[in-house]
JSON list of C-alpha atoms in Angstrom, two decimals:
[
{"chain": "A", "resi": 21, "resn": "MET", "atom": "CA", "xyz": [115.34, 21.21, 153.46]},
{"chain": "A", "resi": 22, "resn": "GLN", "atom": "CA", "xyz": [115.70, 24.62, 155.08]},
{"chain": "A", "resi": 23, "resn": "SER", "atom": "CA", "xyz": [113.52, 25.54, 158.04]},
{"chain": "A", "resi": 24, "resn": "ARG", "atom": "CA", "xyz": [110.80, 28.16, 157.84]},
{"chain": "A", "resi": 25, "resn": "ALA", "atom": "CA", "xyz": [112.02, 31.75, 157.80]},
{"chain": "A", "resi": 26, "resn": "ARG", "atom": "CA", "xyz": [110.89, 33.39, 161.03]},
{"chain": "A", "resi": 27, "resn": "SER", "atom": "CA", "xyz": [112.41, 36.87, 160.73]},
{"chain": "A", "resi": 28, "resn": "PRO", "atom": "CA", "xyz": [112.38, 39.56, 158.00]},
{"chain": "A", "resi": 29, "resn": "GLU", "atom": "CA", "xyz": [116.07, 38.93, 157.39]},
{"chain": "A", "resi": 30, "resn": "ALA", "atom": "CA", "xyz": [115.54, 35.20, 157.02]},
{"chain": "A", "resi": 31, "resn": "LYS", "atom": "CA", "xyz": [112.57, 35.74, 154.71]},
{"chain": "A", "resi": 32, "resn": "LEU", "atom": "CA", "xyz": [114.66, 38.06, 152.55]},
{"chain": "A", "resi": 33, "resn": "ARG", "atom": "CA", "xyz": [117.41, 35.45, 152.41]},
{"chain": "A", "resi": 34, "resn": "ARG", "atom": "CA", "xyz": [114.92, 32.75, 151.35]},
{"chain": "A", "resi": 35, "resn": "THR", "atom": "CA", "xyz": [113.54, 35.08, 148.68]},
{"chain": "A", "resi": 36, "resn": "GLU", "atom": "CA", "xyz": [117.02, 35.64, 147.30]},
{"chain": "A", "resi": 37, "resn": "ASP", "atom": "CA", "xyz": [117.68, 31.89, 147.38]},
{"chain": "A", "resi": 38, "resn": "LEU", "atom": "CA", "xyz": [114.60, 31.32, 145.20]},
{"chain": "A", "resi": 39, "resn": "LEU", "atom": "CA", "xyz": [115.60, 34.04, 142.75]},
{"chain": "A", "resi": 40, "resn": "ASP", "atom": "CA", "xyz": [119.15, 32.69, 142.54]},
{"chain": "A", "resi": 41, "resn": "ALA", "atom": "CA", "xyz": [117.78, 29.21, 141.91]},
{"chain": "A", "resi": 42, "resn": "ALA", "atom": "CA", "xyz": [115.55, 30.51, 139.11]},
{"chain": "A", "resi": 43, "resn": "ARG", "atom": "CA", "xyz": [118.50, 32.30, 137.49]},
{"chain": "A", "resi": 44, "resn": "ALA", "atom": "CA", "xyz": [120.64, 29.16, 137.64]},
{"chain": "A", "resi": 45, "resn": "LEU", "atom": "CA", "xyz": [117.88, 26.94, 136.25]},
{"chain": "A", "resi": 46, "resn": "ALA", "atom": "CA", "xyz": [117.17, 29.33, 133.37]},
{"chain": "A", "resi": 47, "resn": "ALA", "atom": "CA", "xyz": [120.85, 29.31, 132.43]},
{"chain": "A", "resi": 48, "resn": "ALA", "atom": "CA", "xyz": [121.18, 25.53, 132.75]},
{"chain": "A", "resi": 49, "resn": "ARG", "atom": "CA", "xyz": [117.96, 24.60, 130.98]},
{"chain": "A", "resi": 50, "resn": "GLY", "atom": "CA", "xyz": [118.13, 27.01, 128.07]},
{"chain": "A", "resi": 51, "resn": "GLY", "atom": "CA", "xyz": [115.68, 29.72, 129.09]},
{"chain": "A", "resi": 52, "resn": "VAL", "atom": "CA", "xyz": [113.00, 30.73, 131.52]},
{"chain": "A", "resi": 53, "resn": "ARG", "atom": "CA", "xyz": [110.32, 28.81, 129.62]},
{"chain": "A", "resi": 54, "resn": "HIS", "atom": "CA", "xyz": [111.88, 25.64, 131.05]},
{"chain": "A", "resi": 55, "resn": "VAL", "atom": "CA", "xyz": [111.80, 26.87, 134.66]},
{"chain": "A", "resi": 56, "resn": "THR", "atom": "CA", "xyz": [109.16, 25.40, 136.95]},
{"chain": "A", "resi": 57, "resn": "LEU", "atom": "CA", "xyz": [108.25, 26.49, 140.45]},
{"chain": "A", "resi": 58, "resn": "ALA", "atom": "CA", "xyz": [108.81, 22.96, 141.75]},
{"chain": "A", "resi": 59, "resn": "ALA", "atom": "CA", "xyz": [112.33, 22.90, 140.34]},
{"chain": "A", "resi": 60, "resn": "VAL", "atom": "CA", "xyz": [113.10, 26.33, 141.77]},
{"chain": "A", "resi": 61, "resn": "THR", "atom": "CA", "xyz": [111.85, 25.28, 145.20]},
{"chain": "A", "resi": 62, "resn": "GLU", "atom": "CA", "xyz": [113.92, 22.10, 145.15]},
{"chain": "A", "resi": 63, "resn": "ALA", "atom": "CA", "xyz": [117.06, 23.90, 143.98]},
{"chain": "A", "resi": 64, "resn": "ALA", "atom": "CA", "xyz": [116.64, 26.47, 146.75]},
{"chain": "A", "resi": 65, "resn": "GLY", "atom": "CA", "xyz": [116.32, 23.70, 149.34]},
{"chain": "A", "resi": 66, "resn": "LEU", "atom": "CA", "xyz": [112.79, 24.58, 150.42]},
{"chain": "A", "resi": 67, "resn": "HIS", "atom": "CA", "xyz": [109.77, 22.38, 151.02]},
{"chain": "A", "resi": 68, "resn": "PRO", "atom": "CA", "xyz": [107.37, 22.55, 148.02]},
{"chain": "A", "resi": 69, "resn": "SER", "atom": "CA", "xyz": [104.64, 24.15, 150.14]},
{"chain": "A", "resi": 70, "resn": "ALA", "atom": "CA", "xyz": [106.97, 26.85, 151.44]},
{"chain": "A", "resi": 71, "resn": "VAL", "atom": "CA", "xyz": [107.39, 28.77, 148.19]},
{"chain": "A", "resi": 72, "resn": "ARG", "atom": "CA", "xyz": [103.93, 30.34, 148.49]},
{"chain": "A", "resi": 73, "resn": "ARG", "atom": "CA", "xyz": [105.18, 32.34, 151.45]},
{"chain": "A", "resi": 74, "resn": "TYR", "atom": "CA", "xyz": [107.47, 34.23, 149.09]},
{"chain": "A", "resi": 75, "resn": "PHE", "atom": "CA", "xyz": [105.86, 34.15, 145.63]},
{"chain": "A", "resi": 76, "resn": "ASP", "atom": "CA", "xyz": [102.27, 33.37, 144.68]},
{"chain": "A", "resi": 77, "resn": "SER", "atom": "CA", "xyz": [103.28, 31.87, 141.34]},
{"chain": "A", "resi": 78, "resn": "LYS", "atom": "CA", "xyz": [106.09, 31.23, 138.91]},
{"chain": "A", "resi": 79, "resn": "GLU", "atom": "CA", "xyz": [104.94, 34.32, 137.01]},
{"chain": "A", "resi": 80, "resn": "GLU", "atom": "CA", "xyz": [105.38, 36.52, 140.06]},
{"chain": "A", "resi": 81, "resn": "LEU", "atom": "CA", "xyz": [108.87, 35.13, 140.69]},
{"chain": "A", "resi": 82, "resn": "LEU", "atom": "CA", "xyz": [109.94, 35.70, 137.08]},
{"chain": "A", "resi": 83, "resn": "LEU", "atom": "CA", "xyz": [108.39, 39.17, 137.04]},
{"chain": "A", "resi": 84, "resn": "GLU", "atom": "CA", "xyz": [110.57, 40.03, 140.03]},
{"chain": "A", "resi": 85, "resn": "LEU", "atom": "CA", "xyz": [113.60, 38.98, 137.99]},
{"chain": "A", "resi": 86, "resn": "ALA", "atom": "CA", "xyz": [112.39, 41.11, 135.08]},
{"chain": "A", "resi": 87, "resn": "GLU", "atom": "CA", "xyz": [111.92, 44.13, 137.34]},
{"chain": "A", "resi": 88, "resn": "ARG", "atom": "CA", "xyz": [115.43, 43.71, 138.68]},
{"chain": "A", "resi": 89, "resn": "GLY", "atom": "CA", "xyz": [116.63, 43.31, 135.11]},
{"chain": "A", "resi": 90, "resn": "TRP", "atom": "CA", "xyz": [115.23, 46.73, 134.25]},
{"chain": "A", "resi": 91, "resn": "ASN", "atom": "CA", "xyz": [117.08, 48.29, 137.17]},
{"chain": "A", "resi": 92, "resn": "GLN", "atom": "CA", "xyz": [120.30, 46.49, 136.26]},
{"chain": "A", "resi": 93, "resn": "TRP", "atom": "CA", "xyz": [120.02, 47.60, 132.63]},
{"chain": "A", "resi": 94, "resn": "HIS", "atom": "CA", "xyz": [119.44, 51.18, 133.77]},
{"chain": "A", "resi": 95, "resn": "ASP", "atom": "CA", "xyz": [122.50, 51.08, 136.01]},
{"chain": "A", "resi": 96, "resn": "SER", "atom": "CA", "xyz": [124.64, 49.41, 133.34]},
{"chain": "A", "resi": 97, "resn": "LEU", "atom": "CA", "xyz": [123.70, 51.79, 130.53]},
{"chain": "A", "resi": 98, "resn": "THR", "atom": "CA", "xyz": [123.96, 54.94, 132.62]},
{"chain": "A", "resi": 99, "resn": "ALA", "atom": "CA", "xyz": [127.40, 53.84, 133.82]},
{"chain": "A", "resi": 100, "resn": "HIS", "atom": "CA", "xyz": [128.38, 53.00, 130.23]},
{"chain": "A", "resi": 101, "resn": "LEU", "atom": "CA", "xyz": [127.36, 56.50, 129.11]},
{"chain": "A", "resi": 102, "resn": "ALA", "atom": "CA", "xyz": [128.52, 58.42, 132.19]},
{"chain": "A", "resi": 103, "resn": "ASP", "atom": "CA", "xyz": [131.49, 60.08, 130.51]},
{"chain": "A", "resi": 104, "resn": "ALA", "atom": "CA", "xyz": [130.16, 60.03, 126.95]},
{"chain": "A", "resi": 105, "resn": "ARG", "atom": "CA", "xyz": [129.31, 63.22, 125.12]},
{"chain": "A", "resi": 106, "resn": "ASN", "atom": "CA", "xyz": [128.23, 64.05, 121.58]},
{"chain": "A", "resi": 107, "resn": "LEU", "atom": "CA", "xyz": [127.53, 60.44, 120.62]},
{"chain": "A", "resi": 108, "resn": "THR", "atom": "CA", "xyz": [126.18, 59.82, 117.16]},
{"chain": "A", "resi": 109, "resn": "PRO", "atom": "CA", "xyz": [122.84, 57.99, 116.85]},
{"chain": "A", "resi": 110, "resn": "ALA", "atom": "CA", "xyz": [124.72, 54.87, 115.73]},
{"chain": "A", "resi": 111, "resn": "GLU", "atom": "CA", "xyz": [126.98, 55.02, 118.79]},
{"chain": "A", "resi": 112, "resn": "SER", "atom": "CA", "xyz": [123.99, 55.43, 121.10]},
{"chain": "A", "resi": 113, "resn": "ALA", "atom": "CA", "xyz": [122.32, 52.42, 119.50]},
{"chain": "A", "resi": 114, "resn": "ALA", "atom": "CA", "xyz": [125.48, 50.35, 119.90]},
{"chain": "A", "resi": 115, "resn": "ALA", "atom": "CA", "xyz": [125.55, 51.20, 123.61]},
{"chain": "A", "resi": 116, "resn": "VAL", "atom": "CA", "xyz": [121.94, 50.05, 123.98]},
{"chain": "A", "resi": 117, "resn": "ALA", "atom": "CA", "xyz": [122.70, 46.78, 122.20]},
{"chain": "A", "resi": 118, "resn": "ALA", "atom": "CA", "xyz": [125.89, 46.09, 124.14]},
{"chain": "A", "resi": 119, "resn": "THR", "atom": "CA", "xyz": [124.33, 46.63, 127.55]},
{"chain": "A", "resi": 120, "resn": "LEU", "atom": "CA", "xyz": [121.31, 44.50, 126.67]},
{"chain": "A", "resi": 121, "resn": "THR", "atom": "CA", "xyz": [123.51, 41.67, 125.42]},
{"chain": "A", "resi": 122, "resn": "ALA", "atom": "CA", "xyz": [125.36, 41.70, 128.74]},
{"chain": "A", "resi": 123, "resn": "GLN", "atom": "CA", "xyz": [122.10, 40.66, 130.45]},
{"chain": "A", "resi": 124, "resn": "PRO", "atom": "CA", "xyz": [121.02, 37.36, 128.86]},
{"chain": "A", "resi": 125, "resn": "LEU", "atom": "CA", "xyz": [118.36, 36.56, 131.46]},
{"chain": "A", "resi": 126, "resn": "PHE", "atom": "CA", "xyz": [116.75, 39.98, 130.99]},
{"chain": "A", "resi": 127, "resn": "CYS", "atom": "CA", "xyz": [116.82, 39.53, 127.21]},
{"chain": "A", "resi": 128, "resn": "ASP", "atom": "CA", "xyz": [115.01, 36.22, 127.61]},
{"chain": "A", "resi": 129, "resn": "LEU", "atom": "CA", "xyz": [112.47, 37.68, 130.04]},
{"chain": "A", "resi": 130, "resn": "LEU", "atom": "CA", "xyz": [111.59, 40.50, 127.64]},
{"chain": "A", "resi": 131, "resn": "THR", "atom": "CA", "xyz": [109.75, 37.94, 125.54]},
{"chain": "A", "resi": 132, "resn": "HIS", "atom": "CA", "xyz": [107.72, 36.64, 128.44]},
{"chain": "A", "resi": 133, "resn": "VAL", "atom": "CA", "xyz": [106.81, 39.83, 130.32]},
{"chain": "A", "resi": 134, "resn": "PRO", "atom": "CA", "xyz": [104.05, 41.01, 127.95]},
{"chain": "A", "resi": 135, "resn": "LEU", "atom": "CA", "xyz": [103.18, 37.48, 126.86]},
{"chain": "A", "resi": 136, "resn": "SER", "atom": "CA", "xyz": [102.53, 35.79, 130.18]},
{"chain": "A", "resi": 137, "resn": "LEU", "atom": "CA", "xyz": [104.08, 37.43, 133.24]},
{"chain": "A", "resi": 138, "resn": "GLU", "atom": "CA", "xyz": [102.67, 40.89, 133.94]},
{"chain": "A", "resi": 139, "resn": "GLY", "atom": "CA", "xyz": [99.11, 39.83, 133.12]},
{"chain": "A", "resi": 140, "resn": "GLU", "atom": "CA", "xyz": [99.18, 36.81, 135.43]},
{"chain": "A", "resi": 141, "resn": "VAL", "atom": "CA", "xyz": [99.90, 38.56, 138.73]},
{"chain": "A", "resi": 142, "resn": "ASP", "atom": "CA", "xyz": [97.59, 40.57, 140.95]},
{"chain": "A", "resi": 143, "resn": "ILE", "atom": "CA", "xyz": [97.02, 44.23, 140.16]},
{"chain": "A", "resi": 144, "resn": "GLU", "atom": "CA", "xyz": [99.23, 45.57, 142.93]},
{"chain": "A", "resi": 145, "resn": "ARG", "atom": "CA", "xyz": [102.19, 43.48, 141.79]},
{"chain": "A", "resi": 146, "resn": "ALA", "atom": "CA", "xyz": [101.58, 44.56, 138.21]},
{"chain": "A", "resi": 147, "resn": "ARG", "atom": "CA", "xyz": [101.42, 48.19, 139.36]},
{"chain": "A", "resi": 148, "resn": "ARG", "atom": "CA", "xyz": [104.74, 47.87, 141.17]},
{"chain": "A", "resi": 149, "resn": "PHE", "atom": "CA", "xyz": [106.38, 46.34, 138.12]},
{"chain": "A", "resi": 150, "resn": "LYS", "atom": "CA", "xyz": [105.06, 49.09, 135.83]},
{"chain": "A", "resi": 151, "resn": "THR", "atom": "CA", "xyz": [106.10, 51.84, 138.24]},
{"chain": "A", "resi": 152, "resn": "ASN", "atom": "CA", "xyz": [109.66, 50.58, 138.61]},
{"chain": "A", "resi": 153, "resn": "SER", "atom": "CA", "xyz": [110.20, 49.52, 135.00]},
{"chain": "A", "resi": 154, "resn": "PHE", "atom": "CA", "xyz": [108.95, 52.87, 133.67]},
{"chain": "A", "resi": 155, "resn": "ALA", "atom": "CA", "xyz": [111.20, 54.70, 136.13]},
{"chain": "A", "resi": 156, "resn": "ALA", "atom": "CA", "xyz": [114.17, 52.72, 134.80]},
{"chain": "A", "resi": 157, "resn": "HIS", "atom": "CA", "xyz": [113.02, 53.36, 131.23]},
{"chain": "A", "resi": 158, "resn": "ASP", "atom": "CA", "xyz": [112.84, 57.12, 131.80]},
{"chain": "A", "resi": 159, "resn": "GLY", "atom": "CA", "xyz": [116.30, 57.12, 133.37]},
{"chain": "A", "resi": 160, "resn": "ILE", "atom": "CA", "xyz": [117.68, 55.29, 130.35]},
{"chain": "A", "resi": 161, "resn": "VAL", "atom": "CA", "xyz": [116.10, 57.83, 128.00]},
{"chain": "A", "resi": 162, "resn": "ASP", "atom": "CA", "xyz": [117.63, 60.67, 130.03]},
{"chain": "A", "resi": 163, "resn": "ALA", "atom": "CA", "xyz": [121.07, 59.03, 129.85]},
{"chain": "A", "resi": 164, "resn": "LEU", "atom": "CA", "xyz": [120.81, 58.61, 126.09]},
{"chain": "A", "resi": 165, "resn": "THR", "atom": "CA", "xyz": [119.80, 62.20, 125.45]},
{"chain": "A", "resi": 166, "resn": "ALA", "atom": "CA", "xyz": [122.42, 63.58, 127.85]},
{"chain": "A", "resi": 167, "resn": "SER", "atom": "CA", "xyz": [125.22, 61.72, 126.06]},
{"chain": "A", "resi": 168, "resn": "SER", "atom": "CA", "xyz": [124.14, 62.71, 122.55]},
{"chain": "A", "resi": 169, "resn": "ASP", "atom": "CA", "xyz": [123.91, 66.03, 120.77]},
{"chain": "A", "resi": 170, "resn": "THR", "atom": "CA", "xyz": [121.49, 64.51, 118.26]},
{"chain": "A", "resi": 171, "resn": "LEU", "atom": "CA", "xyz": [118.90, 62.28, 119.91]},
{"chain": "A", "resi": 172, "resn": "THR", "atom": "CA", "xyz": [115.78, 63.99, 121.19]},
{"chain": "A", "resi": 173, "resn": "THR", "atom": "CA", "xyz": [113.70, 62.53, 124.01]},
{"chain": "A", "resi": 174, "resn": "ALA", "atom": "CA", "xyz": [111.14, 61.23, 121.51]},
{"chain": "A", "resi": 175, "resn": "GLN", "atom": "CA", "xyz": [113.86, 59.60, 119.38]},
{"chain": "A", "resi": 176, "resn": "ALA", "atom": "CA", "xyz": [115.47, 57.98, 122.42]},
{"chain": "A", "resi": 177, "resn": "GLN", "atom": "CA", "xyz": [112.07, 56.60, 123.40]},
{"chain": "A", "resi": 178, "resn": "GLU", "atom": "CA", "xyz": [111.64, 55.16, 119.91]},
{"chain": "A", "resi": 179, "resn": "LEU", "atom": "CA", "xyz": [115.09, 53.59, 120.13]},
{"chain": "A", "resi": 180, "resn": "ILE", "atom": "CA", "xyz": [114.23, 51.90, 123.43]},
{"chain": "A", "resi": 181, "resn": "ALA", "atom": "CA", "xyz": [110.87, 50.72, 122.10]},
{"chain": "A", "resi": 182, "resn": "ALA", "atom": "CA", "xyz": [112.64, 49.17, 119.11]},
{"chain": "A", "resi": 183, "resn": "ALA", "atom": "CA", "xyz": [115.27, 47.62, 121.39]},
{"chain": "A", "resi": 184, "resn": "LEU", "atom": "CA", "xyz": [112.63, 45.94, 123.55]},
{"chain": "A", "resi": 185, "resn": "GLY", "atom": "CA", "xyz": [110.68, 44.55, 120.60]},
{"chain": "A", "resi": 186, "resn": "LEU", "atom": "CA", "xyz": [113.71, 43.38, 118.66]},
{"chain": "A", "resi": 187, "resn": "THR", "atom": "CA", "xyz": [115.34, 41.82, 121.70]},
{"chain": "A", "resi": 188, "resn": "ALA", "atom": "CA", "xyz": [112.17, 39.91, 122.59]},
{"chain": "A", "resi": 189, "resn": "TYR", "atom": "CA", "xyz": [112.19, 38.29, 119.13]},
{"chain": "A", "resi": 190, "resn": "LEU", "atom": "CA", "xyz": [115.86, 38.08, 118.23]},
{"chain": "A", "resi": 191, "resn": "TRP", "atom": "CA", "xyz": [116.96, 36.56, 121.55]},
{"chain": "A", "resi": 192, "resn": "GLN", "atom": "CA", "xyz": [114.67, 33.58, 121.09]},
{"chain": "A", "resi": 193, "resn": "VAL", "atom": "CA", "xyz": [115.54, 32.84, 117.46]},
{"chain": "A", "resi": 194, "resn": "SER", "atom": "CA", "xyz": [119.26, 33.24, 118.14]},
{"chain": "A", "resi": 195, "resn": "HIS", "atom": "CA", "xyz": [119.07, 30.69, 120.97]},
{"chain": "A", "resi": 196, "resn": "PRO", "atom": "CA", "xyz": [117.22, 27.77, 119.38]},
{"chain": "A", "resi": 197, "resn": "THR", "atom": "CA", "xyz": [116.07, 24.72, 121.29]},
{"chain": "A", "resi": 198, "resn": "PRO", "atom": "CA", "xyz": [118.02, 21.48, 120.75]},
{"chain": "A", "resi": 199, "resn": "THR", "atom": "CA", "xyz": [115.30, 20.35, 118.33]},
{"chain": "A", "resi": 200, "resn": "LEU", "atom": "CA", "xyz": [115.60, 23.48, 116.21]},
{"chain": "A", "resi": 201, "resn": "ALA", "atom": "CA", "xyz": [119.40, 23.40, 116.37]},
{"chain": "A", "resi": 202, "resn": "GLU", "atom": "CA", "xyz": [119.31, 19.87, 114.99]},
{"chain": "A", "resi": 203, "resn": "LEU", "atom": "CA", "xyz": [116.85, 20.94, 112.30]},
{"chain": "A", "resi": 204, "resn": "TYR", "atom": "CA", "xyz": [119.10, 23.82, 111.23]},
{"chain": "A", "resi": 205, "resn": "ALA", "atom": "CA", "xyz": [122.09, 21.48, 111.12]},
{"chain": "A", "resi": 206, "resn": "LYS", "atom": "CA", "xyz": [120.20, 19.19, 108.78]},
{"chain": "A", "resi": 207, "resn": "ASN", "atom": "CA", "xyz": [118.82, 22.06, 106.71]},
{"chain": "A", "resi": 208, "resn": "PRO", "atom": "CA", "xyz": [121.58, 24.69, 106.47]},
{"chain": "A", "resi": 209, "resn": "ARG", "atom": "CA", "xyz": [119.47, 27.00, 104.33]},
{"chain": "A", "resi": 210, "resn": "TRP", "atom": "CA", "xyz": [117.29, 27.60, 107.39]},
{"chain": "A", "resi": 211, "resn": "GLY", "atom": "CA", "xyz": [120.27, 28.17, 109.65]},
{"chain": "A", "resi": 212, "resn": "HIS", "atom": "CA", "xyz": [120.21, 31.93, 109.14]},
{"chain": "A", "resi": 213, "resn": "ALA", "atom": "CA", "xyz": [117.39, 31.97, 111.70]},
{"chain": "A", "resi": 214, "resn": "ALA", "atom": "CA", "xyz": [119.90, 31.11, 114.44]},
{"chain": "A", "resi": 215, "resn": "LEU", "atom": "CA", "xyz": [121.60, 34.45, 113.98]},
{"chain": "A", "resi": 216, "resn": "ASP", "atom": "CA", "xyz": [124.32, 36.08, 116.03]},
{"chain": "A", "resi": 217, "resn": "PHE", "atom": "CA", "xyz": [122.33, 38.16, 118.47]},
{"chain": "A", "resi": 218, "resn": "GLU", "atom": "CA", "xyz": [124.45, 41.23, 119.28]},
{"chain": "A", "resi": 219, "resn": "PRO", "atom": "CA", "xyz": [125.64, 42.10, 115.76]},
{"chain": "A", "resi": 220, "resn": "ARG", "atom": "CA", "xyz": [122.12, 41.81, 114.35]},
{"chain": "A", "resi": 221, "resn": "LEU", "atom": "CA", "xyz": [120.57, 43.76, 117.20]},
{"chain": "A", "resi": 222, "resn": "THR", "atom": "CA", "xyz": [123.24, 46.46, 116.88]},
{"chain": "A", "resi": 223, "resn": "ARG", "atom": "CA", "xyz": [122.73, 46.91, 113.13]},
{"chain": "A", "resi": 224, "resn": "LEU", "atom": "CA", "xyz": [118.96, 47.08, 113.40]},
{"chain": "A", "resi": 225, "resn": "LEU", "atom": "CA", "xyz": [119.01, 49.53, 116.29]},
{"chain": "A", "resi": 226, "resn": "GLN", "atom": "CA", "xyz": [121.52, 51.70, 114.46]},
{"chain": "A", "resi": 227, "resn": "ALA", "atom": "CA", "xyz": [119.16, 51.75, 111.49]},
{"chain": "A", "resi": 228, "resn": "VAL", "atom": "CA", "xyz": [116.32, 52.83, 113.78]},
{"chain": "A", "resi": 229, "resn": "ALA", "atom": "CA", "xyz": [118.36, 55.54, 115.51]},
{"chain": "A", "resi": 230, "resn": "VAL", "atom": "CA", "xyz": [119.84, 56.99, 112.33]},
{"chain": "A", "resi": 231, "resn": "GLY", "atom": "CA", "xyz": [116.53, 56.72, 110.49]},
{"chain": "A", "resi": 232, "resn": "ALA", "atom": "CA", "xyz": [114.66, 58.55, 113.25]},
{"chain": "A", "resi": 233, "resn": "THR", "atom": "CA", "xyz": [117.04, 61.48, 113.18]},
{"chain": "A", "resi": 234, "resn": "VAL", "atom": "CA", "xyz": [116.96, 61.67, 109.37]},
{"chain": "A", "resi": 235, "resn": "MET", "atom": "CA", "xyz": [113.17, 61.52, 109.20]},
{"chain": "A", "resi": 236, "resn": "ASP", "atom": "CA", "xyz": [112.73, 64.14, 111.90]},
{"chain": "A", "resi": 237, "resn": "GLY", "atom": "CA", "xyz": [115.28, 66.35, 110.17]},
{"chain": "A", "resi": 238, "resn": "ASP", "atom": "CA", "xyz": [113.38, 66.43, 106.89]}
]
């Protein structure tokens, strides 16, 4: 077990160790719903009682990962669109889908943030999450409108809202548990539920983006 962190630098290192352990466990166990604080602490090499010095709960730890996911998605999408101009709504939607797909942990967390994470931390932590996630959201909207000659700010906001909702649902059904995977194998007519995530997300977001511009143009 590692010794207690006695400096800001050491505390930051321990914090990163815990976050890295949570990422690895989520990937190995098939999602964040299988991550426990005890397992994270053990994987990070800390004493079970030590984790409370860094995170008050599993929810706070996972919310930190979600907040970082927002910032990473912002950076990824803005870089993806940096040299793009005059994108069609369908092309903008494809960029949103591609950059989301590249962040599997964030996709998984999008289900859990409104369900159990942001409501289970103290108000100051929730405020920090909202402040930073909305800042990332607004930057993403700006990048989408700057790279398109069609999407308005309101339409880009609708596209992101659809992306968040669809990702939260589609990620889970496209990554079934071993029990469900076995069930689908035995009942192929139900297997369509275990869909291919990125193509389905792309098509649905393209429908949203194109539909928004058509409706607003009428």
